[in-house]
PDB file of C-alpha atoms in Angstrom:
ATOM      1  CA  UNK A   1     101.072 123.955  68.782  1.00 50.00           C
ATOM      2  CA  UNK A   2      99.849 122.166  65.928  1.00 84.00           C
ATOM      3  CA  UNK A   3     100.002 118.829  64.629  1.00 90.00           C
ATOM      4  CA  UNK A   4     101.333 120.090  61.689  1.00 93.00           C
ATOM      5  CA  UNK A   5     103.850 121.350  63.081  1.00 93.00           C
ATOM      6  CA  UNK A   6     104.565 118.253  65.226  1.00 91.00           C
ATOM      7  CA  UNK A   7     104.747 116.569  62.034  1.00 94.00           C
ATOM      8  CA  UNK A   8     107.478 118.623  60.586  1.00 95.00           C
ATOM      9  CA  UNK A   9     109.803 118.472  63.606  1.00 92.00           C
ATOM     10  CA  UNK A  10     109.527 114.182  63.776  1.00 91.00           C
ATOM     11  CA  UNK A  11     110.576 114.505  60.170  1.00 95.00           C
ATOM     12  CA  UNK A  12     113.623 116.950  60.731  1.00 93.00           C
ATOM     13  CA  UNK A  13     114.922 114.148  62.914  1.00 89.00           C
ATOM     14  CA  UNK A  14     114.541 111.407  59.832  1.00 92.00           C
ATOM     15  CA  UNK A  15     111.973 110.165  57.051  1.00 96.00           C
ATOM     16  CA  UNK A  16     109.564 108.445  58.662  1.00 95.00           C
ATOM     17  CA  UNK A  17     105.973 106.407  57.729  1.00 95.00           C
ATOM     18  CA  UNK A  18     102.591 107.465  58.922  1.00 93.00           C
ATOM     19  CA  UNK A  19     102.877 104.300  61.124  1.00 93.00           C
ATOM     20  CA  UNK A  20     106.423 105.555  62.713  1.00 93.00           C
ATOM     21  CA  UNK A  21     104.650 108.307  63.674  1.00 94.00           C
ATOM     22  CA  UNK A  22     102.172 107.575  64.821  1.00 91.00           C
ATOM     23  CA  UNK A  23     104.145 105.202  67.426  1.00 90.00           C
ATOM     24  CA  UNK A  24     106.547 108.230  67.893  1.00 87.00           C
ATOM     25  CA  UNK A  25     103.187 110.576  68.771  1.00 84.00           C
ATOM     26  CA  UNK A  26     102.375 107.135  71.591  1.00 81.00           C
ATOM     27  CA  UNK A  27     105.586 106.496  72.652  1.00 78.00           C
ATOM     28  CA  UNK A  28     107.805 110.048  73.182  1.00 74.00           C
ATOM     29  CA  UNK A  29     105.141 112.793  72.112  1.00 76.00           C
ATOM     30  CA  UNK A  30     102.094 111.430  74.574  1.00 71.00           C
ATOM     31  CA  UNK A  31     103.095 114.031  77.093  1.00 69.00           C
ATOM     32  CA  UNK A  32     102.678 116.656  74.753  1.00 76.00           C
ATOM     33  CA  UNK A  33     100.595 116.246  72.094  1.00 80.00           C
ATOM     34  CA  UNK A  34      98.277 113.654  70.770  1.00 80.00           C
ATOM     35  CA  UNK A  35      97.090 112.493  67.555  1.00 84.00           C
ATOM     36  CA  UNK A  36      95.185 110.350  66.354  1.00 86.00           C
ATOM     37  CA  UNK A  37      95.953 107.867  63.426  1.00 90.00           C
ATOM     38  CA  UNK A  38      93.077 109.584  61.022  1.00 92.00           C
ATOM     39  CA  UNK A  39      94.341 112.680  62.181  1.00 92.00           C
ATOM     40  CA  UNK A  40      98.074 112.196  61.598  1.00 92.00           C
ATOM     41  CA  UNK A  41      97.140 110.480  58.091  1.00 93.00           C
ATOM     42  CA  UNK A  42      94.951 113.417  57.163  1.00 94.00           C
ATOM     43  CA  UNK A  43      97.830 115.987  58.116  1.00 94.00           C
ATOM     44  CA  UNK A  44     100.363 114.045  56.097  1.00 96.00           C
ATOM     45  CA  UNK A  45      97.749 114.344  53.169  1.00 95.00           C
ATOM     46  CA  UNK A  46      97.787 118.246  53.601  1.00 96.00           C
ATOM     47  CA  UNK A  47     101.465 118.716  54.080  1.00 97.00           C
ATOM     48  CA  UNK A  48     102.407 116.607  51.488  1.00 97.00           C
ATOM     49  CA  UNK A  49      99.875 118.609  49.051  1.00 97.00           C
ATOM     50  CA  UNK A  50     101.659 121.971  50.543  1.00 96.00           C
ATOM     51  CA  UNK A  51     104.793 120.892  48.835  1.00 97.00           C
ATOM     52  CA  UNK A  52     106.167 120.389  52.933  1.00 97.00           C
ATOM     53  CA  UNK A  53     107.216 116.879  52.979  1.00 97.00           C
ATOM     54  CA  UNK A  54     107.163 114.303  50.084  1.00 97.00           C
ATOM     55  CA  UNK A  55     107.346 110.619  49.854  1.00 95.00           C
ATOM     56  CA  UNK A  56     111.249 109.579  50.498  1.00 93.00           C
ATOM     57  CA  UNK A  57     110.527 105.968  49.618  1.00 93.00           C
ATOM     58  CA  UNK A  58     107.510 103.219  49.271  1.00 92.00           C
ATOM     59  CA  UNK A  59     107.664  99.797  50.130  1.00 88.00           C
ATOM     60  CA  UNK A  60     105.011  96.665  50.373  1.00 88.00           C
ATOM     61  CA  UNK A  61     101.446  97.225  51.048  1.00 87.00           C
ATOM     62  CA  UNK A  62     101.296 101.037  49.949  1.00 85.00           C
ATOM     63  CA  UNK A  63     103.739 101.938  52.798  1.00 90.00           C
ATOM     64  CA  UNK A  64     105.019 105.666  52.270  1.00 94.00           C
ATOM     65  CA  UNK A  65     107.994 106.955  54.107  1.00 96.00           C
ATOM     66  CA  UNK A  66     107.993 110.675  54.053  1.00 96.00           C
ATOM     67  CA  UNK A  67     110.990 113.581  54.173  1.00 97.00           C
ATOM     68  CA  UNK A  68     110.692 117.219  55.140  1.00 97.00           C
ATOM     69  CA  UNK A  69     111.412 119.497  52.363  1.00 97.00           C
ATOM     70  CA  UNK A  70     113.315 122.472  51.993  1.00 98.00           C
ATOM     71  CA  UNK A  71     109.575 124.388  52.227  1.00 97.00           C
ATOM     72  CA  UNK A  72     108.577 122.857  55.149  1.00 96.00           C
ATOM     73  CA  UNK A  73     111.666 123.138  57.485  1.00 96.00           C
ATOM     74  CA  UNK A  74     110.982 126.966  56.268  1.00 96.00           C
ATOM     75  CA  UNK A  75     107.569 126.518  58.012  1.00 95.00           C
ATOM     76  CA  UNK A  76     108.959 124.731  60.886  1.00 95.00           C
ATOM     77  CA  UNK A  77     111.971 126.982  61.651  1.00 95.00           C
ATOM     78  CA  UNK A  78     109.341 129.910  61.288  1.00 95.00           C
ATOM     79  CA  UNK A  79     106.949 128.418  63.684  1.00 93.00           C
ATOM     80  CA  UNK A  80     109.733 127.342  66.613  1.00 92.00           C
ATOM     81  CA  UNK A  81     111.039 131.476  66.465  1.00 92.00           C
ATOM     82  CA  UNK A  82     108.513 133.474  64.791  1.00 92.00           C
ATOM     83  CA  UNK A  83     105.071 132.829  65.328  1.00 90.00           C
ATOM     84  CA  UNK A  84     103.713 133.584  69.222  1.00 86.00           C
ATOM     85  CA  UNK A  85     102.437 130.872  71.252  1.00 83.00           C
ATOM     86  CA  UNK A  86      99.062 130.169  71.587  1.00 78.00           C
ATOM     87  CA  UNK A  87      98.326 130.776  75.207  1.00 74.00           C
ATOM     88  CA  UNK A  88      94.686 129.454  75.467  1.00 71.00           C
ATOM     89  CA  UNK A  89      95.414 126.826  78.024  1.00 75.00           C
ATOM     90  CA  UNK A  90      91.768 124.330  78.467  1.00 77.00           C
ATOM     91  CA  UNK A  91      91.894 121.883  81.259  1.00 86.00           C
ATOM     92  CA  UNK A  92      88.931 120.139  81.962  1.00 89.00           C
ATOM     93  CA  UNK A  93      89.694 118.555  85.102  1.00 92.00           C
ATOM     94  CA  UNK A  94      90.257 122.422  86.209  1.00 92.00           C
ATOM     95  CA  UNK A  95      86.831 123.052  84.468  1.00 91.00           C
ATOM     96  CA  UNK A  96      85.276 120.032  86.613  1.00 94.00           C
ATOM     97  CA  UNK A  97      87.045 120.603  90.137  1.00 95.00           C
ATOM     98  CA  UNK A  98      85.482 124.556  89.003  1.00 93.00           C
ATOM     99  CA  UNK A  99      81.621 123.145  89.719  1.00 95.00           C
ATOM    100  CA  UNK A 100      82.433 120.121  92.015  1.00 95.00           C
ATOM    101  CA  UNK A 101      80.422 121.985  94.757  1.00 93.00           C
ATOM    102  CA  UNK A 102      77.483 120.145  92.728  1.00 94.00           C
ATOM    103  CA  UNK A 103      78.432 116.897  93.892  1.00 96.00           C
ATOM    104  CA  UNK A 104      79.204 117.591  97.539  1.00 94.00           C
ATOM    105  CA  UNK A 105      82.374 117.531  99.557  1.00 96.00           C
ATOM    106  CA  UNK A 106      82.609 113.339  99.606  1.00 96.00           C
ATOM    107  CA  UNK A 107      82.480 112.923  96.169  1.00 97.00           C
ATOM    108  CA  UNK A 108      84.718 116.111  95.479  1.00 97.00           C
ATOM    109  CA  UNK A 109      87.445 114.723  97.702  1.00 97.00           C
ATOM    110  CA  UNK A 110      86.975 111.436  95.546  1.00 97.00           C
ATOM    111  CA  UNK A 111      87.158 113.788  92.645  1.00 97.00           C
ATOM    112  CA  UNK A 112      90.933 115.329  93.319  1.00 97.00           C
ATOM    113  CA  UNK A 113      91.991 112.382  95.022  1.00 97.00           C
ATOM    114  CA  UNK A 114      91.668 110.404  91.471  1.00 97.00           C
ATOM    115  CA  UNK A 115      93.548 113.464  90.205  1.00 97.00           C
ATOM    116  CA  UNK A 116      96.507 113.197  92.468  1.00 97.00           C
ATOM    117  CA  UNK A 117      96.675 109.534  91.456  1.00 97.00           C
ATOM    118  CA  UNK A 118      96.432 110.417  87.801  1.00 95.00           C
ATOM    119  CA  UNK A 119      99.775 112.267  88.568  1.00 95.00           C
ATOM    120  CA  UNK A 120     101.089 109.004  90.555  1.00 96.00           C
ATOM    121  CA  UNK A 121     100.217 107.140  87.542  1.00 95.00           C
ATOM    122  CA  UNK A 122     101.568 109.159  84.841  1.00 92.00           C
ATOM    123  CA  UNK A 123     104.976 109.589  87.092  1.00 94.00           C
ATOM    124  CA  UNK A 124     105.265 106.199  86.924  1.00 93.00           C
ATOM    125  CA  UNK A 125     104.874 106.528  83.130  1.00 90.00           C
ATOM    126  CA  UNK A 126     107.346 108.539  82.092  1.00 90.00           C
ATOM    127  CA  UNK A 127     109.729 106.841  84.606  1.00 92.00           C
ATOM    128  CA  UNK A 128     109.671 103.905  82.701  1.00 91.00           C
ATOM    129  CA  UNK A 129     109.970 105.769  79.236  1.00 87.00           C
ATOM    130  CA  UNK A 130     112.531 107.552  80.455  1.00 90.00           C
ATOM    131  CA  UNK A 131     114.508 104.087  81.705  1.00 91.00           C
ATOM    132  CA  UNK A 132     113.821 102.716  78.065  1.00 88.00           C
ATOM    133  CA  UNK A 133     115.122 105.433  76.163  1.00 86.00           C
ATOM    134  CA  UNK A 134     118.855 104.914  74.896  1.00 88.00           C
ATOM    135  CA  UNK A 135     119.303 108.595  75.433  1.00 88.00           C
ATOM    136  CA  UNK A 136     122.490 110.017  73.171  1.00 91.00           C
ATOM    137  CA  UNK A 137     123.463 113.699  72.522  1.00 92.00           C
ATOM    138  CA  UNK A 138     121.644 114.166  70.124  1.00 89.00           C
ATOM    139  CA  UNK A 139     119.048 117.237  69.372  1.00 87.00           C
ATOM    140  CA  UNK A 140     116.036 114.481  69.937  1.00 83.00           C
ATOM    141  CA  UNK A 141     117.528 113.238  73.186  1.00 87.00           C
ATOM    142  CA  UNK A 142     118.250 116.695  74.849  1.00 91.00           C
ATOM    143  CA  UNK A 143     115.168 118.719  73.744  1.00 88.00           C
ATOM    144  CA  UNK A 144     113.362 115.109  74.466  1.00 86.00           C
ATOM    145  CA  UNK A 145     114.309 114.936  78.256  1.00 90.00           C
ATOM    146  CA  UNK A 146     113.715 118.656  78.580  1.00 92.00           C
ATOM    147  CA  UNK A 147     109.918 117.809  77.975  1.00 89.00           C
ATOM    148  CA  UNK A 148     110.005 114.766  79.663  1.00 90.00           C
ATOM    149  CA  UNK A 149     111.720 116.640  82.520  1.00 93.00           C
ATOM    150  CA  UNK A 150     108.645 118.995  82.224  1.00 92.00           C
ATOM    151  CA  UNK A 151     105.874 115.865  82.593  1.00 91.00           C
ATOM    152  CA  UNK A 152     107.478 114.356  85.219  1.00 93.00           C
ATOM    153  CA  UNK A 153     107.556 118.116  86.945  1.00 95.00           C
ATOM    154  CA  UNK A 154     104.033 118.619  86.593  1.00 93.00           C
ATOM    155  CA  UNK A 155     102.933 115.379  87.170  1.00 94.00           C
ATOM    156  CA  UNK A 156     104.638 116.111  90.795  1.00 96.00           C
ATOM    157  CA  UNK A 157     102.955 119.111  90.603  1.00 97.00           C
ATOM    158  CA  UNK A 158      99.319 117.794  90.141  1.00 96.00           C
ATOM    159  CA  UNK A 159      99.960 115.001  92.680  1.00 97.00           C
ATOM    160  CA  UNK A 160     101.142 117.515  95.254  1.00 97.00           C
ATOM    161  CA  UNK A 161      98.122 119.843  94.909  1.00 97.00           C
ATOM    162  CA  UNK A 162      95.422 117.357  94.817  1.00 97.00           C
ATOM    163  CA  UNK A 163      96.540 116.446  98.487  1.00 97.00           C
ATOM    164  CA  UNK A 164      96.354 119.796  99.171  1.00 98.00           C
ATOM    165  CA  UNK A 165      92.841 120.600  97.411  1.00 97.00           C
ATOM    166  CA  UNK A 166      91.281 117.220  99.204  1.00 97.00           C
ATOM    167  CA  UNK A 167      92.517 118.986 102.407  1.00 97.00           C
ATOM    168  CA  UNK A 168      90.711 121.849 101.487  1.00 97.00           C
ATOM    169  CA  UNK A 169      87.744 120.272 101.026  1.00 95.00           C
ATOM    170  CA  UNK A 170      87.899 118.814 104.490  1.00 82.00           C
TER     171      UNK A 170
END
């Protein structure tokens, strides 16, 4: 996935500023994809130039709301049917617990026992977002609590198999 393509399918849902969404990236997207704010303004930059989106309205201080255009849902719709998946998957906790025979069994247990409570943690997380989401029927809300459905899964997930690995270790 891109950010590009991120991009496009926040603005399908409704024009939106670079500061919208960047809160929408924090807020609902955290789970899935990141971005950062010179990131997000740089990508705007290159869509807009692409003929993708264009400004939908300006207001005080230089603020720019932006629209997808006809060209970019194009792009978009092509991308969500067309284009294969990357499959490269790069986890660097996996990559760490990989050589944590370096540090010895103590510190490895300490090692996947922060892990399970990163899980803990981000359960916690996205029970709260979910509880302060005024969920509707719309395409945002369903397709939204599919991925959140999907966090929450795998944060169980990574919880439940840290316990395991630190038994391992034993």
């Amino acid at each position: 996935m891109s950010l590009r393509h991120a991009v496009l399918g926040l603005l399908e849902e409704h024009p939106m500023s670079g500061y919208d969404l960047l809160k929408r990236f924090e807020q609902a997207m955290s789970n899935v994809w990141a971005a950062t704010q010179s990131q997000l303004y740089g990508e705007l930059g290159k869509l807009e130039a692409a003929g993708q989106i264009r400004v939908h309205a300006e207001g005080p201080r230089g603020r720019k709301e932006y629209e997808i255009t006809e060209a970019g849902r194009t792009e978009l719709r092509h991308w969500l049917v067309d284009v294969e998946p990357n499959r490269v998957t790069r986890n660097e906790s996996l990559l760490r617990v990989y050589f944590l025979g370096v540090v010895g069994p103590e510190r490895a247990r300490e090692y996947l026992e922060y892990l399970g409570e990163t899980g803990r943690r981000r359960s916690g997380r996205l029970e709260e977002l979910e509880a302060s989401i005024d969920w509707g029927d719309d395409d945002a809300s369903v397709y939204g609590r599919l991925v959140l459905e999907w966090g929450k899964r795998f944060s169980a997930m990574q919880r439940e198999w840290a316990e395991w690995a630190v038994k391992q270790v034993e």
